[in-house]
Amino acid sequence: MRNYLRQLLSLLSSGEKRGLAVLVAINAFAALIEVVGVFSVLPFLAVAGDPTVVDRQPLLRGIREWAGLESHHEFILAAGVFTIAAIIATNALGMLSLWYRTRYCYQVLAAMSGRLFRAYLAQPYVFFLRRNSAVLGKDLLNEVWGFFSNALEPVTCVVARGLSLLFVVAALVIYNWQAASVVFVVLGGFYGAVHTLFQHRLSA
């Protein structure tokens, strides 16, 4: 995997590498906001189900006092507004990160096509006498598109989803590591069993 990433980075220019770093930073921030959006629902549901939980939880009680909310009804309303705002922000940042990722990948696609085309133009005349121009054009499109569809786009997608998963898992462990461990064991066992079953059938 490390060699694969090293080869991928070697094909990018310095500006494209900086753009990739910006993409990772945007995805990390979007993942962080996604965690806030997901976990903002839990306190709201707890308070909506039992408003007196605010009096028993020092953190919620401190937030209510800091915000100057005098009644449970006002706190529930404020918590609902915050939850909705967090969910909207999560979706907005998710769309922004997807837009930037798509834009970045297609910019790299166009730039690599231009670099490869200029490399062909720099070849001597004999180079073109020995090769079919239609084949060169096909190779130009296929090679660059193959890099885009089989390397760049999947890697950026894995990075984006991997960061989201990492932040959510970390938040779950911090929130309740016992419950998180049970969920990981159950889901991990389920996916492991499915993988083993289908792998056995495919190899049979």
XYZ file of N, CA and C in Angstrom:
612
model
N 0.831 -1.214 0.000
C 0.000 0.000 0.000
C 0.862 1.258 0.000
N 1.950 1.205 0.784
C 2.830 2.364 0.841
C 3.484 2.625 -0.502
N 3.917 1.547 -1.176
C 4.526 1.713 -2.502
C 3.505 2.235 -3.507
N 2.262 1.780 -3.365
C 1.189 2.238 -4.254
C 0.979 3.741 -4.109
N 0.927 4.217 -2.863
C 0.751 5.649 -2.621
C 1.960 6.440 -3.076
N 3.160 5.863 -2.887
C 4.366 6.554 -3.330
C 4.377 6.714 -4.842
N 3.967 5.681 -5.554
C 3.903 5.770 -7.013
C 2.858 6.777 -7.458
N 1.722 6.794 -6.758
C 0.670 7.757 -7.110
C 1.164 9.186 -6.921
N 1.825 9.456 -5.792
C 2.319 10.807 -5.523
C 3.412 11.208 -6.503
N 4.185 10.234 -6.987
C 5.265 10.560 -7.926
C 4.728 11.067 -9.260
N 3.474 10.752 -9.566
C 2.877 11.209 -10.824
C 2.250 12.596 -10.711
N 2.183 13.115 -9.490
C 1.566 14.430 -9.278
C 2.629 15.512 -9.234
N 2.272 16.696 -9.726
C 3.167 17.838 -9.630
C 3.148 18.385 -8.207
N 4.056 19.323 -7.914
C 4.106 19.898 -6.568
C 2.809 20.632 -6.222
N 2.249 21.337 -7.207
C 0.974 22.022 -6.972
C -0.159 21.047 -6.726
N -0.162 19.927 -7.438
C -1.199 18.919 -7.244
C -1.057 18.233 -5.887
N 0.176 18.083 -5.405
C 0.387 17.517 -4.072
C -0.134 18.470 -2.998
N 0.085 19.767 -3.196
C -0.463 20.739 -2.244
C -1.985 20.712 -2.263
N -2.557 20.579 -3.460
C -4.009 20.467 -3.563
C -4.531 19.221 -2.863
N -3.768 18.133 -2.933
C -4.162 16.912 -2.234
C -4.122 17.107 -0.721
N -3.112 17.848 -0.240
C -3.031 18.142 1.204
C -4.232 18.988 1.645
N -4.616 19.967 0.833
C -5.800 20.780 1.140
C -7.049 19.903 1.159
N -7.125 18.962 0.218
C -8.267 18.052 0.166
C -8.362 17.217 1.437
N -7.233 16.713 1.918
C -7.233 15.921 3.151
C -7.666 16.781 4.337
N -7.186 18.032 4.388
C -7.559 18.927 5.481
C -9.062 19.219 5.464
N -9.618 19.470 4.285
C -11.060 19.730 4.172
C -11.862 18.510 4.598
N -11.423 17.326 4.170
C -12.125 16.101 4.544
C -12.046 15.850 6.054
N -10.896 16.169 6.660
C -10.741 15.990 8.107
C -11.684 16.926 8.861
N -11.766 18.173 8.416
C -12.666 19.127 9.069
C -14.122 18.719 8.874
N -14.460 18.253 7.657
C -15.831 17.802 7.402
C -16.170 16.592 8.262
N -15.190 15.696 8.466
C -15.422 14.522 9.313
C -15.651 14.941 10.758
N -14.894 15.936 11.221
C -15.065 16.429 12.587
C -16.458 17.029 12.783
N -16.897 17.841 11.833
C -18.230 18.432 11.916
C -19.305 17.355 11.807
N -19.032 16.310 11.031
C -19.987 15.202 10.917
C -20.175 14.520 12.263
N -19.087 14.342 13.007
C -19.179 13.747 14.333
C -20.009 14.648 15.251
N -19.772 15.963 15.182
C -20.543 16.895 16.003
C -22.028 16.805 15.647
N -22.319 16.719 14.352
C -23.707 16.626 13.926
C -24.379 15.349 14.410
N -23.647 14.238 14.330
C -24.223 12.959 14.759
C -24.456 12.939 16.266
N -23.449 13.378 17.025
C -23.551 13.278 18.475
C -24.374 14.408 19.097
N -24.685 15.440 18.324
C -25.568 16.476 18.857
C -26.996 15.971 18.994
N -27.312 14.905 18.267
C -28.665 14.348 18.343
C -28.886 13.652 19.683
N -27.829 13.037 20.232
C -27.984 12.256 21.468
C -28.436 13.108 22.654
N -27.772 14.251 22.950
C -28.263 15.081 24.064
C -29.670 15.619 23.828
N -29.966 15.959 22.589
C -31.300 16.483 22.298
C -32.368 15.426 22.572
N -32.123 14.178 22.145
C -33.095 13.120 22.392
C -33.227 12.829 23.887
N -32.079 12.884 24.589
C -32.123 12.635 26.038
C -32.934 13.709 26.751
N -32.708 14.969 26.382
C -33.429 16.065 27.025
C -34.898 16.061 26.630
N -35.178 15.765 25.361
C -36.572 15.733 24.907
C -37.346 14.615 25.594
N -36.677 13.485 25.869
C -37.344 12.375 26.536
C -37.519 12.599 28.031
N -36.555 13.305 28.624
C -36.623 13.559 30.068
C -35.989 14.918 30.349
N -36.779 16.001 30.358
C -36.220 17.346 30.553
C -35.465 17.518 31.865
N -35.787 16.702 32.862
C -35.109 16.863 34.156
C -33.673 16.381 34.124
N -33.261 15.732 33.010
C -31.872 15.273 32.899
C -30.912 16.461 32.913
N -31.417 17.634 32.528
C -30.576 18.838 32.543
C -30.131 19.160 33.964
N -31.002 18.945 34.929
C -30.667 19.244 36.321
C -29.686 18.225 36.902
N -29.694 17.011 36.338
C -28.827 15.960 36.871
C -27.458 15.920 36.213
N -27.341 16.508 35.013
C -26.072 16.496 34.296
C -25.374 17.851 34.466
N -24.210 17.868 35.109
C -23.514 19.154 35.332
C -23.190 19.893 34.032
N -22.807 19.148 32.988
C -22.451 19.800 31.727
C -23.657 20.493 31.108
N -24.777 19.776 31.031
C -25.987 20.367 30.454
C -26.495 21.514 31.322
N -26.401 21.350 32.620
C -26.832 22.429 33.517
C -25.959 23.664 33.341
N -24.652 23.449 33.169
C -23.743 24.580 32.944
C -24.026 25.277 31.626
N -24.348 24.504 30.583
C -24.677 25.101 29.280
C -25.945 25.929 29.382
N -26.942 25.398 30.123
C -28.199 26.147 30.272
C -27.974 27.454 31.025
N -27.157 27.405 32.074
C -26.876 28.622 32.826
C -26.069 29.616 31.997
N -25.099 29.096 31.229
C -24.278 29.978 30.382
C -25.127 30.661 29.318
N -26.088 29.908 28.753
C -26.946 30.464 27.701
C -28.073 31.318 28.259
N -28.263 31.301 29.575
C -29.321 32.101 30.172
C -30.709 31.564 29.924
N -30.826 30.235 29.780
C -32.125 29.608 29.532
C -32.741 29.233 30.875
N -33.898 29.766 31.152
C -34.490 29.601 32.474
C -35.343 28.343 32.614
N -35.977 27.910 31.558
C -36.887 26.765 31.666
C -36.390 25.596 30.821
N -36.925 24.421 31.134
C -36.607 23.226 30.356
C -37.098 23.369 28.911
N -38.233 24.008 28.752
C -38.787 24.187 27.408
C -37.834 25.010 26.533
N -37.288 26.076 27.080
C -36.350 26.901 26.325
C -35.077 26.117 25.978
N -34.618 25.286 26.910
C -33.415 24.503 26.658
C -33.659 23.463 25.561
N -34.810 22.814 25.588
C -35.139 21.831 24.550
C -35.212 22.507 23.184
N -35.838 23.695 23.145
C -35.944 24.433 21.887
C -34.558 24.816 21.375
N -33.697 25.317 22.268
C -32.347 25.702 21.858
C -31.548 24.479 21.412
N -31.707 23.364 22.125
C -30.999 22.141 21.735
C -31.470 21.652 20.375
N -32.761 21.771 20.095
C -33.278 21.372 18.792
C -32.736 22.234 17.669
N -32.680 23.552 17.912
C -32.134 24.465 16.898
C -30.663 24.155 16.640
N -29.904 23.915 17.723
C -28.485 23.583 17.567
C -28.306 22.281 16.800
N -29.134 21.289 17.093
C -29.033 20.006 16.400
C -29.321 20.160 14.918
N -30.372 20.911 14.592
C -30.705 21.139 13.182
C -29.576 21.885 12.481
N -29.016 22.910 13.149
C -27.917 23.674 12.568
C -26.686 22.786 12.354
N -26.423 21.903 13.311
C -25.268 21.002 13.181
C -25.459 20.036 12.021
N -26.675 19.523 11.855
C -26.947 18.599 10.751
C -26.826 19.320 9.411
N -27.350 20.560 9.332
C -27.231 21.337 8.093
C -25.766 21.622 7.780
N -24.985 22.008 8.799
C -23.565 22.269 8.597
C -22.830 21.015 8.150
N -23.206 19.869 8.725
C -22.581 18.602 8.335
C -22.815 18.303 6.862
N -24.055 18.449 6.422
C -24.381 18.169 5.021
C -23.745 19.187 4.083
N -23.712 20.466 4.507
C -23.106 21.500 3.671
C -21.607 21.250 3.489
N -20.926 20.918 4.574
C -19.492 20.629 4.476
C -19.237 19.343 3.707
N -20.136 18.373 3.847
C -19.998 17.151 3.055
C -20.111 17.432 1.571
N -21.058 18.292 1.196
C -21.193 18.674 -0.214
C -19.984 19.461 -0.687
N -19.448 20.343 0.172
C -18.271 21.122 -0.187
C -17.065 20.222 -0.406
N -16.853 19.264 0.503
C -15.719 18.367 0.352
C -15.857 17.497 -0.892
N -17.090 17.056 -1.196
C -17.322 16.263 -2.407
C -17.068 17.091 -3.649
N -17.522 18.361 -3.636
C -17.287 19.252 -4.778
C -15.794 19.492 -4.986
N -15.083 19.758 -3.902
C -13.655 20.021 -4.039
C -12.915 18.762 -4.499
N -13.311 17.606 -3.972
C -12.647 16.365 -4.367
C -12.869 16.075 -5.853
N -14.107 16.253 -6.320
C -14.406 16.020 -7.734
C -13.654 17.022 -8.615
N -13.664 18.281 -8.206
C -12.962 19.324 -8.965
C -11.468 19.045 -9.021
N -10.902 18.654 -7.893
C -9.459 18.368 -7.841
C -9.106 17.200 -8.753
N -9.873 16.118 -8.694
C -9.574 14.937 -9.508
C -9.637 15.254 -10.998
N -10.643 16.019 -11.406
C -10.752 16.347 -12.835
C -9.693 17.360 -13.267
N -9.267 18.225 -12.374
C -8.164 19.120 -12.700
C -6.867 18.342 -12.913
N -6.631 17.347 -12.052
C -5.449 16.499 -12.231
C -5.554 15.714 -13.537
N -6.755 15.235 -13.843
C -6.972 14.515 -15.095
C -6.615 15.385 -16.296
N -7.092 16.631 -16.303
C -6.801 17.541 -17.410
C -5.316 17.879 -17.476
N -4.703 18.118 -16.304
C -3.284 18.474 -16.286
C -2.410 17.319 -16.761
N -2.727 16.108 -16.357
C -1.939 14.954 -16.792
C -2.109 14.697 -18.279
N -3.306 14.904 -18.782
C -3.528 14.769 -20.232
C -2.665 15.766 -20.993
N -2.618 17.005 -20.490
C -1.784 18.025 -21.134
C -0.306 17.685 -21.079
N 0.163 17.179 -19.934
C 1.583 16.826 -19.813
C 1.948 15.678 -20.745
N 1.087 14.682 -20.820
C 1.364 13.544 -21.702
C 1.296 13.955 -23.164
N 0.361 14.839 -23.491
C 0.248 15.308 -24.876
C 1.481 16.111 -25.281
N 1.962 16.958 -24.362
C 3.184 17.726 -24.671
C 4.398 16.815 -24.786
N 4.410 15.743 -24.016
C 5.516 14.786 -24.123
C 5.500 14.100 -25.483
N 4.319 13.788 -26.003
C 4.223 13.222 -27.349
C 4.700 14.219 -28.404
N 4.311 15.480 -28.260
C 4.702 16.496 -29.233
C 6.208 16.731 -29.231
N 6.854 16.465 -28.105
C 8.293 16.675 -28.018
C 9.101 15.549 -28.653
N 8.428 14.465 -29.052
C 9.139 13.346 -29.652
C 9.578 13.693 -31.081
N 10.650 13.076 -31.549
C 11.109 13.336 -32.931
C 10.124 12.789 -33.958
N 10.288 13.222 -35.186
C 9.369 12.846 -36.255
C 9.363 11.343 -36.480
N 10.497 10.704 -36.298
C 10.604 9.256 -36.510
C 9.685 8.498 -35.548
N 9.505 9.042 -34.365
C 8.644 8.407 -33.374
C 7.237 8.222 -33.918
N 6.720 9.203 -34.644
C 5.362 9.142 -35.169
C 5.281 8.290 -36.429
N 6.401 8.176 -37.167
C 6.398 7.318 -38.347
C 6.257 5.852 -37.966
N 6.741 5.502 -36.802
C 6.728 4.105 -36.359
C 5.473 3.736 -35.584
N 4.616 4.710 -35.337
C 3.424 4.445 -34.534
C 2.182 5.022 -35.208
N 1.068 4.369 -34.992
C -0.205 4.819 -35.532
C -0.732 5.959 -34.673
N -1.089 7.068 -35.298
C -1.566 8.228 -34.542
C -2.868 7.927 -33.802
N -3.709 7.077 -34.372
C -4.958 6.712 -33.701
C -4.670 5.927 -32.419
N -3.664 5.054 -32.481
C -3.289 4.280 -31.295
C -2.714 5.208 -30.225
N -1.917 6.184 -30.648
C -1.357 7.146 -29.692
C -2.473 7.927 -29.003
N -3.449 8.367 -29.798
C -4.568 9.103 -29.208
C -5.362 8.252 -28.242
N -5.588 6.989 -28.627
C -6.321 6.084 -27.731
C -5.542 5.837 -26.440
N -4.230 5.629 -26.571
C -3.407 5.412 -25.384
C -3.386 6.644 -24.487
N -3.366 7.819 -25.115
C -3.371 9.055 -24.339
C -4.614 9.144 -23.472
N -5.758 8.859 -24.045
C -7.011 8.933 -23.287
C -7.125 7.796 -22.276
N -6.782 6.583 -22.691
C -6.968 5.421 -21.830
C -6.037 5.443 -20.625
N -4.772 5.821 -20.852
C -3.817 5.795 -19.750
C -4.184 6.818 -18.674
N -4.532 8.017 -19.097
C -4.871 9.060 -18.125
C -6.181 8.733 -17.436
N -7.162 8.270 -18.195
C -8.440 7.923 -17.572
C -8.292 6.723 -16.650
N -7.427 5.786 -17.006
C -7.178 4.647 -16.135
C -6.575 5.086 -14.807
N -5.642 6.045 -14.854
C -5.067 6.571 -13.618
C -6.132 7.271 -12.782
N -7.022 7.992 -13.449
C -8.077 8.717 -12.741
C -9.063 7.750 -12.082
N -9.557 6.789 -12.851
C -10.631 5.920 -12.360
C -10.142 4.789 -11.471
N -8.894 4.359 -11.648
C -8.388 3.213 -10.883
C -7.450 3.595 -9.751
N -7.005 4.843 -9.713
C -6.048 5.233 -8.674
C -6.479 6.499 -7.949
N -6.508 7.621 -8.647
C -6.714 8.905 -7.981
C -8.086 9.016 -7.331
N -9.131 8.776 -8.086
C -10.486 8.934 -7.553
C -10.786 7.948 -6.417
N -10.426 6.649 -6.558
C -10.661 5.731 -5.436
C -9.863 6.089 -4.187
N -8.605 6.528 -4.354
C -7.787 6.870 -3.188
C -8.375 8.060 -2.444
N -8.778 9.098 -3.163
C -9.365 10.267 -2.499
C -10.688 9.912 -1.829
N -11.442 8.999 -2.428
C -12.700 8.564 -1.819
C -12.421 7.776 -0.536
N -11.421 6.905 -0.575
C -11.063 6.122 0.619
C -10.580 7.043 1.734
N -9.790 8.060 1.376
C -9.313 9.012 2.380
C -10.480 9.738 3.036
N -11.428 10.201 2.223
C -12.579 10.938 2.762
C -13.417 10.059 3.684
N -13.758 8.856 3.212
C -14.581 7.955 4.036
C -13.800 7.420 5.228
N -12.503 7.199 5.031
C -11.687 6.698 6.131
C -11.577 7.701 7.262
N -11.434 8.975 6.933
C -11.379 10.006 7.969
C -12.696 10.095 8.728
N -13.803 10.016 8.015
C -15.111 10.042 8.678
C -15.258 8.861 9.628
N -14.862 7.679 9.156
C -14.955 6.489 10.002
C -14.045 6.613 11.218
N -12.835 7.120 11.011
C -11.889 7.263 12.117
C -12.418 8.206 13.183
N -12.974 9.346 12.782
C -13.489 10.314 13.741
C -14.710 9.762 14.478
N -15.590 9.069 13.757
C -16.779 8.510 14.402
C -16.395 7.418 15.393
N -15.462 6.560 14.997
C -15.008 5.495 15.893
C -14.362 6.092 17.140
N -13.518 7.099 16.959
C -12.871 7.742 18.102
C -13.908 8.363 19.035
N -14.916 9.009 18.459
C -15.954 9.625 19.280
C -16.759 8.561 20.030
N -17.048 7.439 19.373
C -17.780 6.357 20.031
C -16.989 5.776 21.203
N -15.691 5.614 20.988
C -14.843 5.065 22.050
C -14.783 6.025 23.236
N -14.668 7.312 22.954
C -14.629 8.301 24.031
C -15.966 8.370 24.758
N -17.051 8.281 23.988
C -18.385 8.397 24.587
C -18.722 7.181 25.450
N -18.479 5.999 24.909
C -18.774 4.770 25.655
C -17.973 3.631 25.026
N -16.795 3.376 25.572
C -15.917 2.404 24.934
C -16.441 0.974 25.083
N -17.218 0.693 26.151
C -17.762 -0.654 26.304
C -18.772 -0.968 25.197
N -19.707 -0.036 24.998
C -20.708 -0.242 23.945
C -20.055 -0.261 22.575
N -19.064 0.602 22.374
C -18.367 0.636 21.094
C -17.653 -0.688 20.826
N -17.064 -1.268 21.862
C -16.369 -2.551 21.699
C -17.341 -3.647 21.291
N -18.514 -3.654 21.910
C -19.520 -4.656 21.558
C -19.953 -4.502 20.108
N -20.189 -3.244 19.689
C -20.606 -2.988 18.308
C -19.526 -3.421 17.329
N -18.269 -3.107 17.629
C -17.178 -3.480 16.729
C -17.036 -4.994 16.625
N -17.173 -5.683 17.751
C -17.049 -7.141 17.735
C -18.182 -7.766 16.922
N -19.409 -7.282 17.144
C -20.559 -7.843 16.431
C -20.465 -7.561 14.934
N -20.223 -6.299 14.573
C -20.139 -5.952 13.153
C -18.925 -6.591 12.498
N -17.787 -6.592 13.227
C -16.591 -7.223 12.674
C -16.786 -8.707 12.453
N -17.440 -9.384 13.405
C -17.723 -10.804 13.234
C -18.678 -11.061 12.085
N -19.692 -10.192 11.937
C -20.662 -10.350 10.851
C -19.982 -10.199 9.491
N -19.216 -9.115 9.317
C -18.548 -8.896 8.033
C -17.495 -9.966 7.774
N -16.811 -10.416 8.846
C -15.834 -11.485 8.667
C -16.485 -12.771 8.202
N -17.661 -13.086 8.785
C -18.375 -14.298 8.385
C -18.859 -14.200 6.942
N -19.390 -13.030 6.570
C -19.861 -12.838 5.193
C -18.700 -12.946 4.213
N -17.572 -12.326 4.549
C -16.403 -12.378 3.672
C -15.909 -13.815 3.513
N -15.844 -14.560 4.628
C -15.378 -15.943 4.572
C -16.321 -16.804 3.746
N -17.631 -16.597 3.927
C -18.624 -17.381 3.201
C -18.523 -17.156 1.691
N -18.503 -15.893 1.289
C -18.462 -15.600 -0.142
C -17.098 -15.922 -0.742
N -16.021 -15.737 0.029
C -14.705 -16.086 -0.467
C -14.609 -17.592 -0.727
N -15.223 -18.370 0.166
C -15.218 -19.822 0.003
C -16.012 -20.229 -1.237
N -17.160 -19.596 -1.452
C -17.985 -19.925 -2.610
C -17.320 -19.502 -3.909
N -16.647 -18.352 -3.906
C -15.992 -17.883 -5.126
C -14.798 -18.745 -5.496
N -14.089 -19.227 -4.495
C -12.908 -20.050 -4.775
C -13.279 -21.499 -5.075
N -14.537 -21.890 -4.766
C -14.941 -23.280 -4.958
C -15.198 -23.583 -6.446
